[in-house]
Coordinates of C-alpha atoms in Angstrom, one line a residue:
Chain A
X22 CA -47.1 -5.3 5.7
X23 CA -45.6 -4.1 2.5
X24 CA -44.6 -0.4 2.4
X25 CA -44.7 1.3 -1.0
X26 CA -42.6 4.3 -2.0
X27 CA -43.9 7.1 -4.1
X28 CA -42.4 5.6 -7.2
X29 CA -44.3 2.3 -6.5
X30 CA -41.2 0.3 -5.5
X31 CA -41.4 -1.9 -2.4
X32 CA -39.0 -1.1 0.4
X33 CA -37.5 -4.6 0.1
X34 CA -36.9 -4.1 -3.7
X35 CA -35.4 -0.7 -3.1
X36 CA -33.0 -2.1 -0.5
X37 CA -32.1 -5.0 -2.7
X38 CA -31.4 -2.7 -5.7
X39 CA -29.4 -0.3 -3.5
X40 CA -27.3 -3.2 -2.1
X41 CA -26.5 -4.6 -5.5
X42 CA -25.6 -1.2 -6.8
X43 CA -23.3 -0.6 -3.8
X44 CA -21.6 -4.0 -4.4
X45 CA -21.3 -3.2 -8.1
X46 CA -19.8 0.1 -7.4
X47 CA -17.3 -1.3 -4.9
X48 CA -16.3 -4.2 -7.1
X49 CA -16.0 -2.1 -10.3
X50 CA -12.4 -1.0 -9.9
X51 CA -11.3 -4.5 -9.3
X52 CA -13.2 -5.9 -12.2
X53 CA -11.9 -3.2 -14.5
X54 CA -8.4 -3.5 -13.3
X55 CA -8.4 -7.3 -14.0
X56 CA -9.0 -6.6 -17.6
X57 CA -7.0 -3.4 -17.9
X58 CA -3.7 -2.5 -19.4
X59 CA -2.4 -1.4 -16.0
X60 CA 0.9 -2.6 -14.7
X61 CA 2.1 -1.9 -11.2
X62 CA 5.9 -1.7 -11.1
X63 CA 8.0 -1.7 -7.9
X64 CA 11.2 0.3 -8.3
X65 CA 13.8 2.4 -6.5
X66 CA 12.6 5.8 -5.3
X67 CA 15.7 7.3 -6.8
X68 CA 14.6 6.2 -10.3
X69 CA 11.5 8.4 -10.2
X70 CA 12.9 11.1 -12.6
X71 CA 13.5 8.8 -15.5
X72 CA 10.6 6.5 -14.8
X73 CA 8.3 9.4 -15.1
X74 CA 9.9 11.2 -18.0
X75 CA 11.1 8.2 -20.1
X76 CA 9.6 4.8 -19.2
X77 CA 6.0 5.6 -18.6
X78 CA 5.4 7.5 -21.9
X79 CA 7.3 5.0 -23.9
X80 CA 5.4 2.0 -22.4
X81 CA 2.1 3.6 -23.2
X82 CA 3.1 4.1 -26.8
X83 CA 5.1 0.8 -27.3
X84 CA 3.0 -1.8 -25.5
X85 CA -0.1 0.2 -24.5
X86 CA 0.6 -0.3 -20.8
X87 CA -0.5 2.2 -18.2
X88 CA 2.3 2.2 -15.7
X89 CA 1.8 2.7 -12.0
X90 CA 5.1 2.7 -10.2
X91 CA 5.8 2.5 -6.5
X92 CA 9.2 4.0 -5.8
X93 CA 10.8 2.8 -2.6
X94 CA 13.8 0.8 -1.3
X95 CA 14.6 -2.7 -2.6
X96 CA 14.0 -4.2 0.8
X97 CA 10.6 -2.6 1.0
X98 CA 9.7 -4.0 -2.5
X99 CA 10.8 -7.4 -1.2
X100 CA 8.6 -7.1 1.8
X101 CA 5.6 -6.1 -0.4
X102 CA 6.2 -9.1 -2.6
X103 CA 6.6 -11.4 0.3
X104 CA 3.5 -10.1 2.1
X105 CA 1.3 -10.4 -1.0
X106 CA 2.8 -13.7 -2.2
X107 CA -0.7 -15.4 -2.4
X108 CA -2.2 -12.5 -4.3
X109 CA 0.5 -10.4 -5.9
X110 CA -0.4 -6.9 -7.1
X111 CA 3.1 -6.0 -8.5
X112 CA 3.8 -7.4 -11.9
X113 CA 7.4 -6.3 -12.3
X114 CA 10.0 -5.2 -9.8
X115 CA 13.2 -3.4 -10.4
X116 CA 15.6 -3.7 -7.5
X117 CA 19.2 -4.4 -6.4
X118 CA 20.9 -7.8 -6.9
X119 CA 21.3 -8.8 -3.3
X120 CA 17.6 -8.4 -2.7
X121 CA 16.9 -10.4 -5.9
X122 CA 18.8 -13.3 -4.4
X123 CA 16.5 -13.1 -1.3
X124 CA 13.4 -13.0 -3.6
X125 CA 14.6 -16.1 -5.5
X126 CA 15.1 -17.9 -2.2
X127 CA 11.6 -17.0 -1.1
X128 CA 10.2 -18.3 -4.4
X129 CA 8.7 -14.9 -5.4
X130 CA 10.0 -14.7 -9.0
X131 CA 9.1 -16.2 -12.4
X132 CA 12.1 -16.8 -14.7
X133 CA 12.6 -14.5 -17.7
X134 CA 12.9 -16.5 -20.9
X135 CA 14.1 -15.5 -24.4
X136 CA 10.9 -16.8 -25.9
X137 CA 8.8 -14.3 -23.9
X138 CA 11.5 -11.6 -23.7
X139 CA 13.6 -11.8 -26.9
X140 CA 15.8 -8.8 -26.1
X141 CA 17.4 -10.6 -23.3
X142 CA 19.6 -12.4 -25.9
X143 CA 21.4 -9.1 -26.6
X144 CA 22.4 -8.6 -23.0
X145 CA 26.0 -8.9 -21.7
X146 CA 26.6 -12.4 -20.3
X147 CA 27.0 -11.2 -16.8
X148 CA 23.7 -9.3 -16.9
X149 CA 21.5 -12.5 -16.6
X150 CA 21.4 -14.2 -13.2
X151 CA 20.3 -17.5 -11.8
X152 CA 19.1 -18.9 -15.0
X153 CA 17.0 -15.9 -15.9
X154 CA 15.4 -15.2 -12.6
X155 CA 16.4 -11.6 -13.1
X156 CA 18.4 -9.4 -15.6
X157 CA 20.4 -6.3 -15.0
X158 CA 19.0 -3.6 -17.2
X159 CA 21.3 -0.7 -16.3
X160 CA 24.5 -0.3 -14.3
X161 CA 25.6 3.0 -12.7
X162 CA 28.9 3.2 -11.0
X163 CA 29.3 4.3 -7.4
X164 CA 31.9 6.6 -5.8
X165 CA 31.9 9.5 -3.5
X166 CA 29.7 12.5 -4.3
X167 CA 31.1 15.8 -3.1
X168 CA 30.2 19.5 -3.1
X169 CA 32.4 21.3 -5.6
X170 CA 32.3 24.5 -3.5
X171 CA 33.8 22.7 -0.6
X172 CA 36.3 20.3 -2.3
X173 CA 38.2 20.0 -5.6
X174 CA 37.9 16.3 -5.6
X175 CA 38.1 13.2 -3.5
X176 CA 41.3 11.2 -4.5
X177 CA 41.0 8.4 -2.0
X178 CA 38.4 6.7 0.2
X179 CA 40.6 7.8 3.2
X180 CA 39.1 11.3 2.7
X181 CA 36.0 10.2 4.5
X182 CA 38.1 9.6 7.6
X183 CA 40.1 12.8 7.4
X184 CA 39.7 14.8 10.6
X185 CA 39.4 17.9 8.5
X186 CA 36.0 16.6 7.5
X187 CA 34.6 16.4 11.0
X188 CA 30.8 16.5 10.8
X189 CA 30.9 16.9 7.0
X190 CA 30.2 13.4 5.9
X191 CA 27.0 11.4 5.4
X192 CA 27.0 7.7 4.6
X193 CA 24.1 5.4 3.6
X194 CA 22.7 3.0 6.1
X195 CA 23.3 -0.7 5.4
X196 CA 19.5 -0.8 5.0
X197 CA 20.3 0.7 1.6
X198 CA 22.3 -1.4 -0.8
X199 CA 24.7 1.5 -1.5
X200 CA 25.6 1.3 2.1
X201 CA 27.8 -1.7 1.2
X202 CA 30.3 0.5 -0.6
X203 CA 31.4 2.3 2.6
X204 CA 31.5 -1.0 4.5
X205 CA 33.8 -2.5 1.8
X206 CA 36.0 0.6 1.6
X207 CA 36.4 0.4 5.4
X208 CA 37.3 -3.3 5.0
X209 CA 39.8 -2.4 2.3
X210 CA 41.5 0.4 4.3
X211 CA 41.5 -1.5 7.6
X212 CA 42.8 -4.8 6.2
X213 CA 45.1 -3.5 3.5
X214 CA 43.7 -6.0 1.1
X215 CA 42.1 -5.3 -2.3
X216 CA 38.4 -5.0 -2.4
X217 CA 37.9 -8.5 -3.9
X218 CA 39.5 -10.0 -0.7
X219 CA 38.6 -7.3 1.8
X220 CA 34.9 -7.7 1.3
X221 CA 35.0 -10.8 3.5
X222 CA 36.8 -9.0 6.4
X223 CA 33.7 -8.0 8.3
X224 CA 35.3 -7.4 11.7
X225 CA 38.0 -5.1 10.2
X226 CA 35.3 -3.2 8.3
X227 CA 33.2 -2.5 11.4
X228 CA 36.3 -1.5 13.4
X229 CA 37.2 1.1 10.7
X230 CA 33.6 2.3 10.4
X231 CA 33.6 3.1 14.1
X232 CA 36.5 5.5 13.5
X233 CA 34.3 7.3 11.0
X234 CA 31.8 8.4 13.7
X235 CA 33.3 11.8 14.5
X236 CA 33.1 12.8 10.8
X237 CA 29.4 11.8 10.4
X238 CA 26.6 14.3 10.3
X239 CA 24.2 11.5 10.0
X240 CA 23.5 8.1 8.4
X241 CA 20.8 8.2 5.8
X242 CA 18.1 5.9 4.6
X243 CA 16.4 8.5 2.4
X244 CA 19.0 9.4 -0.2
X245 CA 17.2 12.4 -1.6
X246 CA 17.3 14.1 1.8
X247 CA 21.0 13.4 2.2
X248 CA 21.7 14.6 -1.3
X249 CA 19.8 17.8 -0.7
X250 CA 22.2 18.5 2.2
X251 CA 25.2 17.9 -0.1
X252 CA 23.8 20.3 -2.7
X253 CA 23.2 23.0 -0.1
X254 CA 26.7 22.7 1.2
X255 CA 25.7 21.5 4.7
X256 CA 28.1 18.5 4.1
X257 CA 31.1 18.1 1.9
X258 CA 30.9 14.4 1.0
X259 CA 28.2 11.8 0.5
X260 CA 29.6 8.3 0.4
X261 CA 28.5 5.5 -2.0
X262 CA 26.5 7.7 -4.4
X263 CA 25.7 6.7 -8.0
X264 CA 26.5 8.1 -11.3
X265 CA 22.8 7.9 -12.2
X266 CA 22.0 10.3 -9.4
X267 CA 25.0 12.7 -9.1
X268 CA 25.9 13.3 -12.7
X269 CA 22.5 14.4 -13.9
X270 CA 22.4 16.9 -11.1
X271 CA 25.9 18.1 -12.0
X272 CA 24.7 18.5 -15.6
X273 CA 21.9 20.7 -14.3
X274 CA 24.4 23.1 -12.8
X275 CA 24.2 22.0 -9.2
X276 CA 27.6 22.3 -7.5
X277 CA 28.2 18.5 -7.1
X278 CA 30.4 15.9 -8.7
X279 CA 31.1 12.2 -8.3
X280 CA 34.6 11.2 -7.4
X281 CA 36.2 7.9 -8.5
X282 CA 38.7 7.3 -5.7
X283 CA 42.0 5.7 -6.9
X284 CA 41.5 2.5 -4.9
X285 CA 38.4 1.7 -6.9
X286 CA 34.8 2.3 -7.6
X287 CA 31.8 0.0 -7.5
X288 CA 29.4 -1.5 -10.1
X289 CA 25.8 -0.9 -8.9
X290 CA 23.7 -3.0 -11.3
X291 CA 19.9 -2.6 -11.1
X292 CA 17.9 -5.7 -11.9
X293 CA 14.4 -6.3 -13.3
X294 CA 12.3 -9.4 -12.6
X295 CA 8.8 -10.8 -13.1
X296 CA 6.8 -11.3 -10.0
X297 CA 5.5 -14.9 -9.7
X298 CA 1.8 -15.0 -10.3
X299 CA 1.7 -11.2 -10.8
X300 CA -1.2 -9.6 -12.8
X301 CA -1.1 -9.2 -16.5
X302 CA 1.8 -11.6 -17.1
X303 CA 2.0 -11.2 -20.8
X304 CA 2.0 -7.4 -20.6
X305 CA 4.6 -7.7 -17.8
X306 CA 6.9 -9.7 -20.1
X307 CA 6.4 -7.1 -22.9
X308 CA 7.4 -4.4 -20.4
X309 CA 10.6 -6.3 -19.4
X310 CA 11.3 -6.9 -23.1
X311 CA 11.1 -3.1 -23.8
X312 CA 13.3 -2.3 -20.8
X313 CA 16.0 -4.6 -22.2
X314 CA 15.5 -3.4 -25.8
X315 CA 17.8 -0.8 -27.5
X316 CA 15.4 2.2 -27.3
X317 CA 14.9 2.1 -23.5
X318 CA 18.5 0.9 -22.9
X319 CA 19.9 3.9 -24.7
X320 CA 17.4 6.4 -23.2
X321 CA 17.9 5.3 -19.6
X322 CA 21.7 4.9 -19.9
X323 CA 21.9 8.4 -21.4
X324 CA 19.6 10.0 -18.8
X325 CA 21.0 8.2 -15.8
X326 CA 24.7 8.3 -16.9
X327 CA 25.0 4.6 -16.5
X328 CA 26.3 1.6 -18.5
X329 CA 23.7 -0.1 -20.7
X330 CA 23.3 -3.9 -20.4
X331 CA 22.3 -4.4 -24.0
X332 CA 25.4 -5.0 -26.1
X333 CA 23.8 -3.3 -29.2
X334 CA 23.7 0.0 -27.4
X335 CA 26.7 2.3 -27.3
X336 CA 25.2 5.3 -25.5
X337 CA 25.4 5.9 -21.8
X338 CA 27.9 6.5 -19.0
X339 CA 31.5 7.6 -19.2
X340 CA 33.1 5.3 -16.8
X341 CA 36.3 6.8 -15.3
X342 CA 39.4 5.4 -16.9
X343 CA 42.2 3.8 -15.0
X344 CA 40.1 3.2 -11.9
X345 CA 39.2 -0.4 -11.1
X346 CA 35.5 -1.3 -10.8
X347 CA 34.5 -3.9 -8.3
X348 CA 31.4 -6.0 -8.1
X349 CA 30.9 -7.6 -4.7
X350 CA 30.0 -11.1 -3.9
X351 CA 26.2 -10.5 -3.7
X352 CA 25.5 -13.9 -2.3
X353 CA 27.8 -13.2 0.6
X354 CA 26.1 -9.9 1.1
X355 CA 22.6 -11.4 0.9
X356 CA 23.5 -14.1 3.5
X357 CA 24.9 -11.6 6.0
X358 CA 22.9 -8.4 5.4
X359 CA 20.4 -8.7 8.3
X360 CA 23.2 -9.3 10.8
X361 CA 25.2 -6.5 9.4
X362 CA 22.3 -4.1 9.6
X363 CA 21.8 -4.9 13.2
X364 CA 25.5 -4.5 14.0
X365 CA 25.8 -1.3 12.0
X366 CA 22.7 0.3 13.7
X367 CA 24.1 -0.5 17.1
X368 CA 27.6 0.7 16.3
X369 CA 26.5 4.0 14.8
X370 CA 23.8 4.8 17.4
X371 CA 24.2 8.0 19.4
Chain B
X7 CA -39.6 -4.9 21.1
X8 CA -36.2 -3.2 21.3
X9 CA -36.1 -0.1 23.4
X10 CA -35.5 3.2 21.6
X11 CA -32.2 3.8 23.2
X12 CA -31.0 0.3 22.4
X13 CA -32.1 0.8 18.8
X14 CA -30.1 4.0 18.6
X15 CA -27.1 2.1 20.1
X16 CA -27.3 -0.2 17.1
X17 CA -26.1 2.7 14.9
X18 CA -22.7 2.1 16.4
X19 CA -22.5 -1.5 15.1
X20 CA -21.0 -0.6 11.7
X21 CA -18.3 1.5 13.3
X22 CA -17.6 -1.2 15.9
X23 CA -17.5 -3.9 13.2
X24 CA -15.1 -1.8 11.1
X25 CA -12.8 -1.2 14.1
X26 CA -12.9 -4.9 15.0
X27 CA -11.9 -6.0 11.5
X28 CA -9.5 -3.3 10.5
X29 CA -8.0 -2.5 13.9
X30 CA -8.5 -5.1 16.6
X31 CA -8.1 -8.2 14.5
X32 CA -4.7 -7.3 13.0
X33 CA -3.5 -6.2 16.4
X34 CA -4.6 -9.5 17.9
X35 CA -2.8 -11.4 15.2
X36 CA 0.3 -9.3 15.8
X37 CA 0.1 -10.1 19.5
X38 CA -0.2 -13.8 18.8
X39 CA 2.7 -13.6 16.5
X40 CA 4.8 -12.0 19.2
X41 CA 4.0 -14.9 21.5
X42 CA 4.5 -17.7 19.0
X43 CA 7.8 -19.6 19.1
X44 CA 9.0 -22.7 17.3
X45 CA 7.6 -25.0 20.0
X46 CA 4.4 -23.1 20.9
X47 CA 3.5 -20.1 22.9
X48 CA 6.5 -18.3 24.5
X49 CA 7.6 -15.0 25.9
X50 CA 11.2 -15.4 24.8
X51 CA 11.2 -12.5 22.3
X52 CA 10.0 -10.2 25.1
X53 CA 12.8 -11.4 27.3
X54 CA 15.3 -11.0 24.5
X55 CA 14.0 -7.5 23.8
X56 CA 14.3 -6.3 27.4
X57 CA 17.7 -8.0 27.8
X58 CA 19.2 -6.1 24.9
X59 CA 20.7 -2.8 26.1
X60 CA 20.3 -1.2 22.7
X61 CA 16.6 -1.9 22.8
X62 CA 16.3 -0.4 26.3
X63 CA 18.2 2.7 25.1
X64 CA 15.7 3.1 22.2
X65 CA 12.7 2.5 24.6
X66 CA 14.0 5.1 27.0
X67 CA 14.7 7.6 24.2
X68 CA 11.2 7.1 22.7
X69 CA 9.6 7.7 26.1
X70 CA 11.8 10.8 26.7
X71 CA 11.1 12.3 23.3
X72 CA 7.3 11.7 23.6
X73 CA 7.2 13.2 27.1
X74 CA 9.3 16.3 26.1
X75 CA 7.2 16.7 22.9
X76 CA 4.0 16.6 25.0
X77 CA 5.4 19.1 27.5
X78 CA 6.5 21.6 24.8
X79 CA 3.2 21.3 23.0
X80 CA 1.4 21.9 26.3
X81 CA 3.5 25.0 27.1
X82 CA 2.6 26.5 23.7
X83 CA -1.0 25.2 23.5
X84 CA -2.3 26.2 26.9
X85 CA -2.1 30.0 26.5
X86 CA -3.1 29.6 22.8
X87 CA -6.3 27.8 23.8
X88 CA -7.2 30.6 26.2
X89 CA -6.6 33.2 23.5
X90 CA -8.8 31.3 21.2
X91 CA -11.5 30.8 23.8
X92 CA -11.7 34.6 24.3
X93 CA -11.4 35.4 20.6
X94 CA -14.5 36.3 18.5
X95 CA -15.4 36.8 14.9
X96 CA -12.5 37.2 12.5
X97 CA -9.9 36.6 15.2
X98 CA -11.3 33.2 16.1
X99 CA -11.5 32.2 12.4
X100 CA -7.9 33.3 12.0
X101 CA -6.8 31.2 15.0
X102 CA -8.6 28.1 13.8
X103 CA -7.3 28.5 10.2
X104 CA -3.7 29.0 11.6
X105 CA -4.1 25.9 13.7
X106 CA -5.8 23.5 11.2
X107 CA -4.3 24.6 7.9
X108 CA -0.8 23.4 8.6
X109 CA -2.3 19.9 9.2
X110 CA -2.9 19.7 5.5
X111 CA 0.8 20.1 4.8
X112 CA 2.7 16.8 4.5
X113 CA 5.2 15.9 7.1
X114 CA 7.9 15.4 4.5
X115 CA 7.4 19.0 3.3
X116 CA 7.6 20.2 6.8
X117 CA 10.7 18.1 7.5
X118 CA 12.5 19.7 4.5
X119 CA 11.4 23.1 5.7
X120 CA 12.8 22.4 9.2
X121 CA 16.1 21.3 7.6
X122 CA 16.3 24.7 5.9
X123 CA 15.6 26.4 9.3
X124 CA 18.1 24.3 11.3
X125 CA 21.0 24.3 8.8
X126 CA 24.4 25.7 9.8
X127 CA 23.7 28.5 7.3
X128 CA 20.0 28.5 8.0
X129 CA 17.7 31.2 9.4
X130 CA 18.2 30.2 13.1
X131 CA 22.0 30.0 13.0
X132 CA 22.2 33.2 11.0
X133 CA 20.0 35.0 13.5
X134 CA 22.0 33.7 16.4
X135 CA 25.3 34.9 14.9
X136 CA 23.9 38.2 13.7
X137 CA 22.7 38.9 17.3
X138 CA 26.1 37.9 18.6
X139 CA 24.7 35.1 20.7
X140 CA 27.0 32.6 19.1
X141 CA 30.2 33.0 17.1
X142 CA 30.1 29.6 15.3
X143 CA 27.0 27.8 13.8
X144 CA 25.3 25.6 16.4
X145 CA 24.6 22.0 15.3
X146 CA 20.8 21.8 15.2
X147 CA 20.2 19.3 12.3
X148 CA 19.9 15.7 13.4
X149 CA 19.6 16.5 17.1
X150 CA 16.9 15.4 19.5
X151 CA 16.1 19.1 20.2
X152 CA 15.2 19.6 16.5
X153 CA 13.1 16.4 16.6
X154 CA 11.1 17.6 19.7
X155 CA 10.5 21.0 18.1
X156 CA 9.4 19.5 14.9
X157 CA 7.1 16.9 16.5
X158 CA 5.6 19.5 18.8
X159 CA 4.9 21.6 15.7
X160 CA 3.1 18.7 14.0
X161 CA 1.0 17.6 17.1
X162 CA 0.2 21.1 18.4
X163 CA -3.4 21.1 17.1
X164 CA -4.1 17.8 19.0
X165 CA -3.1 19.6 22.2
X166 CA -4.8 23.0 21.5
X167 CA -8.2 21.7 20.4
X168 CA -9.1 19.6 23.5
X169 CA -8.0 22.4 25.9
X170 CA -9.8 25.0 23.8
X171 CA -13.1 23.0 23.9
X172 CA -12.9 22.8 27.7
X173 CA -11.7 26.4 28.3
X174 CA -14.5 27.7 26.0
X175 CA -17.1 26.2 28.3
X176 CA -15.6 27.6 31.5
X177 CA -17.9 29.8 33.5
X178 CA -16.2 33.2 33.4
X179 CA -18.0 34.3 36.5
X180 CA -16.0 31.8 38.7
X181 CA -12.6 33.6 38.4
X182 CA -14.5 36.9 38.8
X183 CA -16.2 35.7 42.0
X184 CA -12.8 34.6 43.3
X185 CA -11.4 38.0 42.4
X186 CA -14.3 39.8 44.2
X187 CA -13.4 37.8 47.3
X188 CA -9.8 39.1 47.2
X189 CA -8.0 36.3 45.4
X190 CA -4.8 37.3 43.6
X191 CA -4.4 36.6 39.9
X192 CA -2.0 33.7 40.7
X193 CA -4.4 32.3 43.3
X194 CA -7.3 32.6 40.8
X195 CA -5.3 30.8 38.2
X196 CA -4.0 27.9 40.3
X197 CA -7.1 27.3 42.4
X198 CA -9.9 28.1 39.9
X199 CA -8.9 28.2 36.2
X200 CA -6.2 25.6 36.1
X201 CA -8.2 22.8 37.9
X202 CA -11.3 23.5 35.7
X203 CA -9.2 23.3 32.5
X204 CA -7.3 20.1 33.5
X205 CA -9.6 17.6 31.7
X206 CA -8.7 19.3 28.4
X207 CA -5.0 19.3 29.4
X208 CA -5.2 15.5 30.2
X209 CA -7.0 14.7 27.0
X210 CA -4.7 16.8 24.8
X211 CA -1.6 15.3 26.6
X212 CA -2.9 11.8 26.0
X213 CA -3.5 12.5 22.3
X214 CA -0.1 14.1 21.8
X215 CA 1.8 11.6 23.8
X216 CA 0.2 8.7 22.0
X217 CA 1.0 10.2 18.6
X218 CA 4.5 11.2 19.6
X219 CA 5.4 7.8 21.0
X220 CA 4.4 6.1 17.8
X221 CA 5.7 8.6 15.2
X222 CA 7.9 7.2 12.5
X223 CA 8.3 9.6 9.6
X224 CA 9.2 12.6 11.7
X225 CA 12.2 11.0 13.5
X226 CA 13.2 9.2 10.3
X227 CA 13.6 12.5 8.5
X228 CA 14.8 14.7 11.3
X229 CA 17.2 12.7 13.3
X230 CA 17.8 9.7 11.0
X231 CA 19.0 6.2 11.8
X232 CA 21.5 7.0 14.5
X233 CA 18.8 7.9 17.0
X234 CA 16.2 5.3 16.5
X235 CA 12.8 5.2 18.2
X236 CA 10.5 2.2 18.8
X237 CA 8.6 2.8 15.5
X238 CA 11.8 2.8 13.6
X239 CA 12.9 -0.4 15.3
X240 CA 9.6 -2.0 14.2
X241 CA 10.1 -1.0 10.6
X242 CA 13.7 -2.2 10.7
X243 CA 12.6 -5.6 12.2
X244 CA 10.0 -6.2 9.6
X245 CA 11.6 -4.7 6.5
X246 CA 15.3 -5.1 6.9
X247 CA 16.0 -7.7 9.5
X248 CA 13.0 -9.8 8.4
X249 CA 12.4 -10.7 12.0
X250 CA 8.6 -10.8 12.3
X251 CA 8.5 -12.0 16.0
X252 CA 10.8 -9.2 17.1
X253 CA 8.8 -6.6 15.1
X254 CA 5.5 -8.0 16.5
X255 CA 7.0 -7.9 20.1
X256 CA 8.0 -4.3 19.8
X257 CA 4.6 -3.4 18.3
X258 CA 2.9 -5.1 21.2
X259 CA 5.1 -3.1 23.7
X260 CA 4.4 0.1 21.9
X261 CA 0.7 -0.7 21.9
X262 CA 0.7 -1.5 25.6
X263 CA 2.3 1.9 26.4
X264 CA -0.3 3.7 24.2
X265 CA -3.2 1.8 25.8
X266 CA -1.9 2.5 29.3
X267 CA -1.7 6.2 28.5
X268 CA -5.2 6.3 27.1
X269 CA -6.7 4.3 30.0
X270 CA -4.9 6.3 32.6
X271 CA -5.9 9.6 31.0
X272 CA -9.5 8.5 30.8
X273 CA -9.4 7.5 34.5
X274 CA -7.8 10.9 35.3
X275 CA -10.4 12.8 33.3
X276 CA -13.2 10.9 35.1
X277 CA -11.6 11.7 38.5
X278 CA -11.2 15.4 37.6
X279 CA -14.8 15.5 36.3
X280 CA -16.0 14.0 39.5
X281 CA -14.2 16.6 41.6
X282 CA -15.9 19.4 39.6

């Protein structure tokens, strides 16, 4: 028996129409997205300020891209890329060099070429890695952030271990790339060797780190939370922080500063890469090209007090004079990081 | 022809199908992953997990924190639920709003608020020193005590509401009858009111314990990496150690604990219901 509605439609037709409408409604966002100018970018959570204020408006104007960015840790970005390898939703990822190495090993990246990204030809020679698998687009330097109400400066990495700073220090977890700076400083102090050699002295590093425990308030994985405690004077020192984070806050009048200890500071290059098989590949290449171009390079370097990678740009960070800058052996870090994280967590556990 | 009750039962099919695809299937895959080794099915990751003293410390800490959180929430929630059950009109509305509204506030916002409260120069320490109870600031931030207080704060509604729903239906004449027979207030409470409210207590405790044992964001923000819980170990295994078998194994262990608590509490509620 065929039931008819008041409008004269059969029940079967009504059901059919409703089902198609429902499917259409559910599928619409995906269909629209596939043809849109939307780019999903993975980046560091600490980059939120300049991504929102500089990059997103510029990209809309310059290449017509609507940027959705997911700010998190590099390791989390790597996991997202790995989990979605068969159907990537990220087009571009900005993350730290050791994690880039892991991404290359997992075959998650497409190489960046000068044909598609002309601005990469203006980069410093050391800013392009593994035959273009990723490029460094900005490079802050890392030292020890301190509260200026509590200290007048931090002349040496040994200050972290000073008994006068009991309970007044926070260090990054090795889950965060910046955690490596405290590990390497511990290796340098324990072994007596320069950073370039000490970075391989793992046992010495962990032995020295254990001595730091009485001075630790906590170990952080969320930098903004730890930095907040520094700003409020709950702690006096935050190890391994970046010029791109501390110096803008100092400029805003917050009582913090970044010390460059005499033994040396660290180069903290941030990389940009194309996700293999990611959506909107041509728009993604245009985004990378803009990030490496003079306008974005100058704006980011100026905002984040960091060293630009583009040689045509002169703006950016003031790097402390007379203090050596070290770049670690990232391949050594990448190969050992998981084991170090496990050892570090167990060593620091309460 | 399908009986009317059976046809009504069919209404549950979309919900069950949703749960099967979104919840049960991924959990099954996780369980399989935890049991899959290079040469086939194995329990080696479970053996390794329980053989590692660090993991056992984390397991014990997680159980302890979940238990203490549940107890603290129960201590606060039980009288609150009675007050709500007796409240009427604007007072009841105020109670419900006070209970439910904070749930709309993100945990991250709350964590930052607690960090202000627990600081060495924060409200609590200032109060303690002003009252002369302590001379020096007491370390509160990044302690297990702060975590338990914070977690109990977040999960309190899940304890109050089940108790409230049971207490509201209690027959007020029963304690009055006991009183008219000469029962003391303590006797009335322990022999009449408390037993009748226990199903709500068990349900609320099961909710709170299950949530507390699997919480991730709250311990991450309040006590940090030096006092890890099972959920933090899971995240660490998947995201940073990139050890999926270990992460799957810990997830399965956590799930087993949560399932045991839910089943045990269901059995207990049934037993208590049968006694009534």
